[in-house]
């Protein structure tokens, strides 16, 4: 282990309060995806205030990238944090709760940004001993498709990057734990839109109509067969209809019903097979009842697939830095993440840092109006990032 890492515990301790302060500032001032003007300015200004040899750029209007060249030979590591908030009205009552009505950091991205700022500050002070280069990627718009990651990749932020890592603070995981997994980790989230078109009319004379509500209800029911009856049960997939809108009042049969939903999967072929199976059902059911339809299937982010070799290295390094009992193997989740865009350019690992604390009532799920993170998770993330830099960039 490097000499620099021996006193890392006290170094992390020295920035802990500052990291918590940044997180609270960001939490109080959330901004929606693609609108992160103040947030990205705050990141830029904070990085500038560190002085030293950070090369700071703005690859897109609301993102920030900083490069730090170490004093030793080594690889180039991308370290990513996202920064956007969600259209949710916060129901927490702490003093740094959201000041922007209807906008809330309900996924922990405030914490991700604060952790990466803390990591940059500490690494700057360790520059002569750092192997290779660290590229700090402060990404906008993770929450809204097509996502900021793809834009940043297109802007060239991954050029020369050899490996990439990212952390999500994770509310299902108890604070003090770190969750990691090689291979498929987060699903591809696709979106679909269906319109069932019937023939509207008087509710008392259904024989004169094609009842779009009754037909659409059958479509929803029959779509449940796609995953449960048509796909291999050990090849995970989810199909949920999440929006169903039609009709205006009690005595009118509406002419159409609009639906929307999500499909989650890992195996690339499923993203072709599922829409075909869905359309067979939608066509069959609407045909049977004399209705017609429109169907649109939109591919979302790619699945997050963690590179086996880099995951193994990172796991080893985290076990060394923390302990065997801290680092857990987690099952995949059906949530989506645009971190996958970086993984198209370099082998990468996305992993979770536990943020749950039952004793402090920090138990609400991501995207809940009372979501928050246990702030003692923040220095854990900083420490994990710094160990990862030394381990993954060393040419062994
Ligand atoms: Ni998130």
mmCIF file of N, CA, C and O in Angstrom, residues 195-201 203 206 209-222 244-259 285-286 289 291-292:
data_model
loop_
_atom_site.group_PDB
_atom_site.id
_atom_site.type_symbol
_atom_site.label_atom_id
_atom_site.label_comp_id
_atom_site.label_asym_id
_atom_site.label_seq_id
_atom_site.Cartn_x
_atom_site.Cartn_y
_atom_site.Cartn_z
ATOM 1 N N UNK A 195 -51.857 3.413 -27.908
ATOM 2 C CA UNK A 195 -53.198 4.012 -27.987
ATOM 3 C C UNK A 195 -54.138 2.942 -28.514
ATOM 4 O O UNK A 195 -53.862 2.321 -29.544
ATOM 5 N N UNK A 196 -55.227 2.703 -27.789
ATOM 6 C CA UNK A 196 -56.283 1.811 -28.280
ATOM 7 C C UNK A 196 -57.389 2.710 -28.819
ATOM 8 O O UNK A 196 -57.902 3.573 -28.101
ATOM 9 N N UNK A 197 -57.715 2.519 -30.092
ATOM 10 C CA UNK A 197 -58.728 3.363 -30.717
ATOM 11 C C UNK A 197 -59.985 2.544 -30.977
ATOM 12 O O UNK A 197 -59.939 1.546 -31.696
ATOM 13 N N UNK A 198 -61.087 2.970 -30.365
ATOM 14 C CA UNK A 198 -62.369 2.310 -30.593
ATOM 15 C C UNK A 198 -63.302 3.255 -31.318
ATOM 16 O O UNK A 198 -62.894 3.956 -32.241
ATOM 17 N N UNK A 199 -64.549 3.273 -30.852
ATOM 18 C CA UNK A 199 -65.514 4.212 -31.410
ATOM 19 C C UNK A 199 -66.344 4.710 -30.243
ATOM 20 O O UNK A 199 -66.966 3.909 -29.524
ATOM 21 N N UNK A 200 -66.297 6.015 -30.005
ATOM 22 C CA UNK A 200 -66.986 6.573 -28.851
ATOM 23 C C UNK A 200 -68.497 6.606 -29.047
ATOM 24 O O UNK A 200 -68.995 6.432 -30.159
ATOM 25 N N UNK A 201 -69.207 6.831 -27.947
ATOM 26 C CA UNK A 201 -70.665 6.927 -28.049
ATOM 27 C C UNK A 201 -71.333 6.984 -26.683
ATOM 28 O O UNK A 201 -70.663 7.180 -25.653
ATOM 29 N N UNK A 203 -72.987 5.813 -23.315
ATOM 30 C CA UNK A 203 -72.695 4.678 -22.439
ATOM 31 C C UNK A 203 -73.879 3.739 -22.313
ATOM 32 O O UNK A 203 -73.726 2.570 -21.953
ATOM 33 N N UNK A 206 -73.963 0.635 -25.785
ATOM 34 C CA UNK A 206 -72.621 0.110 -26.081
ATOM 35 C C UNK A 206 -72.574 -0.593 -27.432
ATOM 36 O O UNK A 206 -71.512 -0.655 -28.055
ATOM 37 N N UNK A 209 -70.974 1.329 -30.122
ATOM 38 C CA UNK A 209 -69.587 1.790 -29.918
ATOM 39 C C UNK A 209 -68.613 0.635 -30.049
ATOM 40 O O UNK A 209 -69.015 -0.531 -30.115
ATOM 41 N N UNK A 210 -67.333 0.997 -30.104
ATOM 42 C CA UNK A 210 -66.268 0.030 -29.812
ATOM 43 C C UNK A 210 -65.606 0.568 -28.547
ATOM 44 O O UNK A 210 -64.941 1.608 -28.576
ATOM 45 N N UNK A 211 -65.864 -0.096 -27.427
ATOM 46 C CA UNK A 211 -65.506 0.459 -26.119
ATOM 47 C C UNK A 211 -63.987 0.389 -25.883
ATOM 48 O O UNK A 211 -63.443 -0.662 -25.553
ATOM 49 N N UNK A 212 -63.341 1.524 -26.055
ATOM 50 C CA UNK A 212 -61.876 1.545 -25.950
ATOM 51 C C UNK A 212 -61.396 1.193 -24.541
ATOM 52 O O UNK A 212 -60.319 0.612 -24.385
ATOM 53 N N UNK A 213 -62.194 1.515 -23.527
ATOM 54 C CA UNK A 213 -61.764 1.196 -22.155
ATOM 55 C C UNK A 213 -61.782 -0.312 -21.935
ATOM 56 O O UNK A 213 -60.820 -0.895 -21.420
ATOM 57 N N UNK A 214 -62.876 -0.967 -22.362
ATOM 58 C CA UNK A 214 -62.963 -2.417 -22.172
ATOM 59 C C UNK A 214 -61.865 -3.138 -22.961
ATOM 60 O O UNK A 214 -61.263 -4.103 -22.468
ATOM 61 N N UNK A 215 -61.592 -2.663 -24.182
ATOM 62 C CA UNK A 215 -60.561 -3.317 -24.999
ATOM 63 C C UNK A 215 -59.173 -3.060 -24.395
ATOM 64 O O UNK A 215 -58.354 -3.977 -24.271
ATOM 65 N N UNK A 216 -58.929 -1.817 -23.990
ATOM 66 C CA UNK A 216 -57.618 -1.482 -23.423
ATOM 67 C C UNK A 216 -57.355 -2.262 -22.138
ATOM 68 O O UNK A 216 -56.228 -2.686 -21.868
ATOM 69 N N UNK A 217 -58.419 -2.477 -21.361
ATOM 70 C CA UNK A 217 -58.266 -3.268 -20.132
ATOM 71 C C UNK A 217 -57.805 -4.684 -20.482
ATOM 72 O O UNK A 217 -56.947 -5.265 -19.803
ATOM 73 N N UNK A 218 -58.355 -5.249 -21.571
ATOM 74 C CA UNK A 218 -57.930 -6.575 -22.026
ATOM 75 C C UNK A 218 -56.479 -6.555 -22.505
ATOM 76 O O UNK A 218 -55.740 -7.519 -22.322
ATOM 77 N N UNK A 219 -56.104 -5.459 -23.146
ATOM 78 C CA UNK A 219 -54.710 -5.347 -23.597
ATOM 79 C C UNK A 219 -53.779 -5.409 -22.387
ATOM 80 O O UNK A 219 -52.795 -6.167 -22.371
ATOM 81 N N UNK A 220 -54.101 -4.652 -21.340
ATOM 82 C CA UNK A 220 -53.266 -4.650 -20.131
ATOM 83 C C UNK A 220 -53.168 -6.063 -19.557
ATOM 84 O O UNK A 220 -52.076 -6.563 -19.255
ATOM 85 N N UNK A 221 -54.314 -6.719 -19.432
ATOM 86 C CA UNK A 221 -54.336 -8.067 -18.854
ATOM 87 C C UNK A 221 -53.498 -9.032 -19.693
ATOM 88 O O UNK A 221 -52.702 -9.801 -19.163
ATOM 89 N N UNK A 222 -53.666 -8.963 -20.996
ATOM 90 C CA UNK A 222 -52.958 -9.907 -21.871
ATOM 91 C C UNK A 222 -51.467 -9.612 -21.979
ATOM 92 O O UNK A 222 -50.669 -10.515 -22.216
ATOM 93 N N UNK A 244 -52.747 4.902 -17.725
ATOM 94 C CA UNK A 244 -53.944 4.418 -18.421
ATOM 95 C C UNK A 244 -54.953 5.559 -18.373
ATOM 96 O O UNK A 244 -55.506 5.853 -17.327
ATOM 97 N N UNK A 245 -55.129 6.243 -19.480
ATOM 98 C CA UNK A 245 -55.961 7.445 -19.472
ATOM 99 C C UNK A 245 -57.024 7.371 -20.554
ATOM 100 O O UNK A 245 -56.728 7.165 -21.728
ATOM 101 N N UNK A 246 -58.289 7.553 -20.151
ATOM 102 C CA UNK A 246 -59.372 7.579 -21.135
ATOM 103 C C UNK A 246 -60.664 8.005 -20.473
ATOM 104 O O UNK A 246 -60.870 7.764 -19.282
ATOM 105 N N UNK A 247 -61.516 8.638 -21.240
ATOM 106 C CA UNK A 247 -62.840 8.971 -20.732
ATOM 107 C C UNK A 247 -62.923 10.306 -20.026
ATOM 108 O O UNK A 247 -61.909 10.881 -19.623
ATOM 109 N N UNK A 248 -64.173 10.805 -19.927
ATOM 110 C CA UNK A 248 -64.392 12.106 -19.302
ATOM 111 C C UNK A 248 -65.504 12.092 -18.262
ATOM 112 O O UNK A 248 -65.460 12.838 -17.294
ATOM 113 N N UNK A 249 -66.513 11.250 -18.469
ATOM 114 C CA UNK A 249 -67.650 11.288 -17.542
ATOM 115 C C UNK A 249 -68.387 9.951 -17.560
ATOM 116 O O UNK A 249 -67.981 9.012 -18.245
ATOM 117 N N UNK A 250 -69.490 9.859 -16.789
ATOM 118 C CA UNK A 250 -70.136 8.559 -16.552
ATOM 119 C C UNK A 250 -70.964 8.041 -17.725
ATOM 120 O O UNK A 250 -71.215 6.844 -17.832
ATOM 121 N N UNK A 251 -71.391 8.933 -18.620
ATOM 122 C CA UNK A 251 -72.328 8.455 -19.648
ATOM 123 C C UNK A 251 -71.761 8.497 -21.067
ATOM 124 O O UNK A 251 -72.494 8.441 -22.032
ATOM 125 N N UNK A 252 -70.439 8.602 -21.164
ATOM 126 C CA UNK A 252 -69.796 8.626 -22.481
ATOM 127 C C UNK A 252 -68.728 7.539 -22.567
ATOM 128 O O UNK A 252 -67.841 7.467 -21.707
ATOM 129 N N UNK A 253 -68.850 6.694 -23.572
ATOM 130 C CA UNK A 253 -67.778 5.728 -23.845
ATOM 131 C C UNK A 253 -66.734 6.440 -24.699
ATOM 132 O O UNK A 253 -67.065 6.944 -25.778
ATOM 133 N N UNK A 254 -65.493 6.523 -24.210
ATOM 134 C CA UNK A 254 -64.494 7.299 -24.954
ATOM 135 C C UNK A 254 -64.016 6.560 -26.205
ATOM 136 O O UNK A 254 -63.996 5.332 -26.244
ATOM 137 N N UNK A 255 -63.615 7.325 -27.192
ATOM 138 C CA UNK A 255 -63.147 6.757 -28.450
ATOM 139 C C UNK A 255 -61.750 6.168 -28.368
ATOM 140 O O UNK A 255 -61.370 5.351 -29.207
ATOM 141 N N UNK A 256 -60.974 6.597 -27.377
ATOM 142 C CA UNK A 256 -59.622 6.053 -27.300
ATOM 143 C C UNK A 256 -59.094 6.061 -25.868
ATOM 144 O O UNK A 256 -59.602 6.803 -25.007
ATOM 145 N N UNK A 257 -58.092 5.241 -25.654
ATOM 146 C CA UNK A 257 -57.404 5.164 -24.362
ATOM 147 C C UNK A 257 -55.900 5.227 -24.632
ATOM 148 O O UNK A 257 -55.399 4.576 -25.552
ATOM 149 N N UNK A 258 -55.228 6.045 -23.823
ATOM 150 C CA UNK A 258 -53.766 6.175 -23.946
ATOM 151 C C UNK A 258 -53.098 5.421 -22.814
ATOM 152 O O UNK A 258 -53.481 5.563 -21.659
ATOM 153 N N UNK A 259 -52.076 4.669 -23.173
ATOM 154 C CA UNK A 259 -51.331 3.941 -22.148
ATOM 155 C C UNK A 259 -49.838 4.181 -22.320
ATOM 156 O O UNK A 259 -49.378 4.532 -23.405
ATOM 157 N N UNK A 285 -55.622 -8.592 -29.590
ATOM 158 C CA UNK A 285 -56.733 -8.193 -28.721
ATOM 159 C C UNK A 285 -57.580 -7.104 -29.387
ATOM 160 O O UNK A 285 -58.814 -7.182 -29.377
ATOM 161 N N UNK A 286 -56.938 -6.116 -29.984
ATOM 162 C CA UNK A 286 -57.727 -5.037 -30.604
ATOM 163 C C UNK A 286 -58.504 -5.570 -31.808
ATOM 164 O O UNK A 286 -59.680 -5.255 -31.985
ATOM 165 N N UNK A 289 -61.747 -7.350 -31.035
ATOM 166 C CA UNK A 289 -62.879 -6.540 -30.576
ATOM 167 C C UNK A 289 -63.207 -5.383 -31.516
ATOM 168 O O UNK A 289 -63.938 -4.462 -31.141
ATOM 169 N N UNK A 291 -61.267 -3.010 -32.617
ATOM 170 C CA UNK A 291 -60.573 -1.741 -32.349
ATOM 171 C C UNK A 291 -59.266 -1.695 -33.140
ATOM 172 O O UNK A 291 -58.870 -2.685 -33.766
ATOM 173 N N UNK A 292 -58.616 -0.552 -33.141
ATOM 174 C CA UNK A 292 -57.288 -0.438 -33.751
ATOM 175 C C UNK A 292 -56.321 0.124 -32.706
ATOM 176 O O UNK A 292 -56.733 0.434 -31.573
#
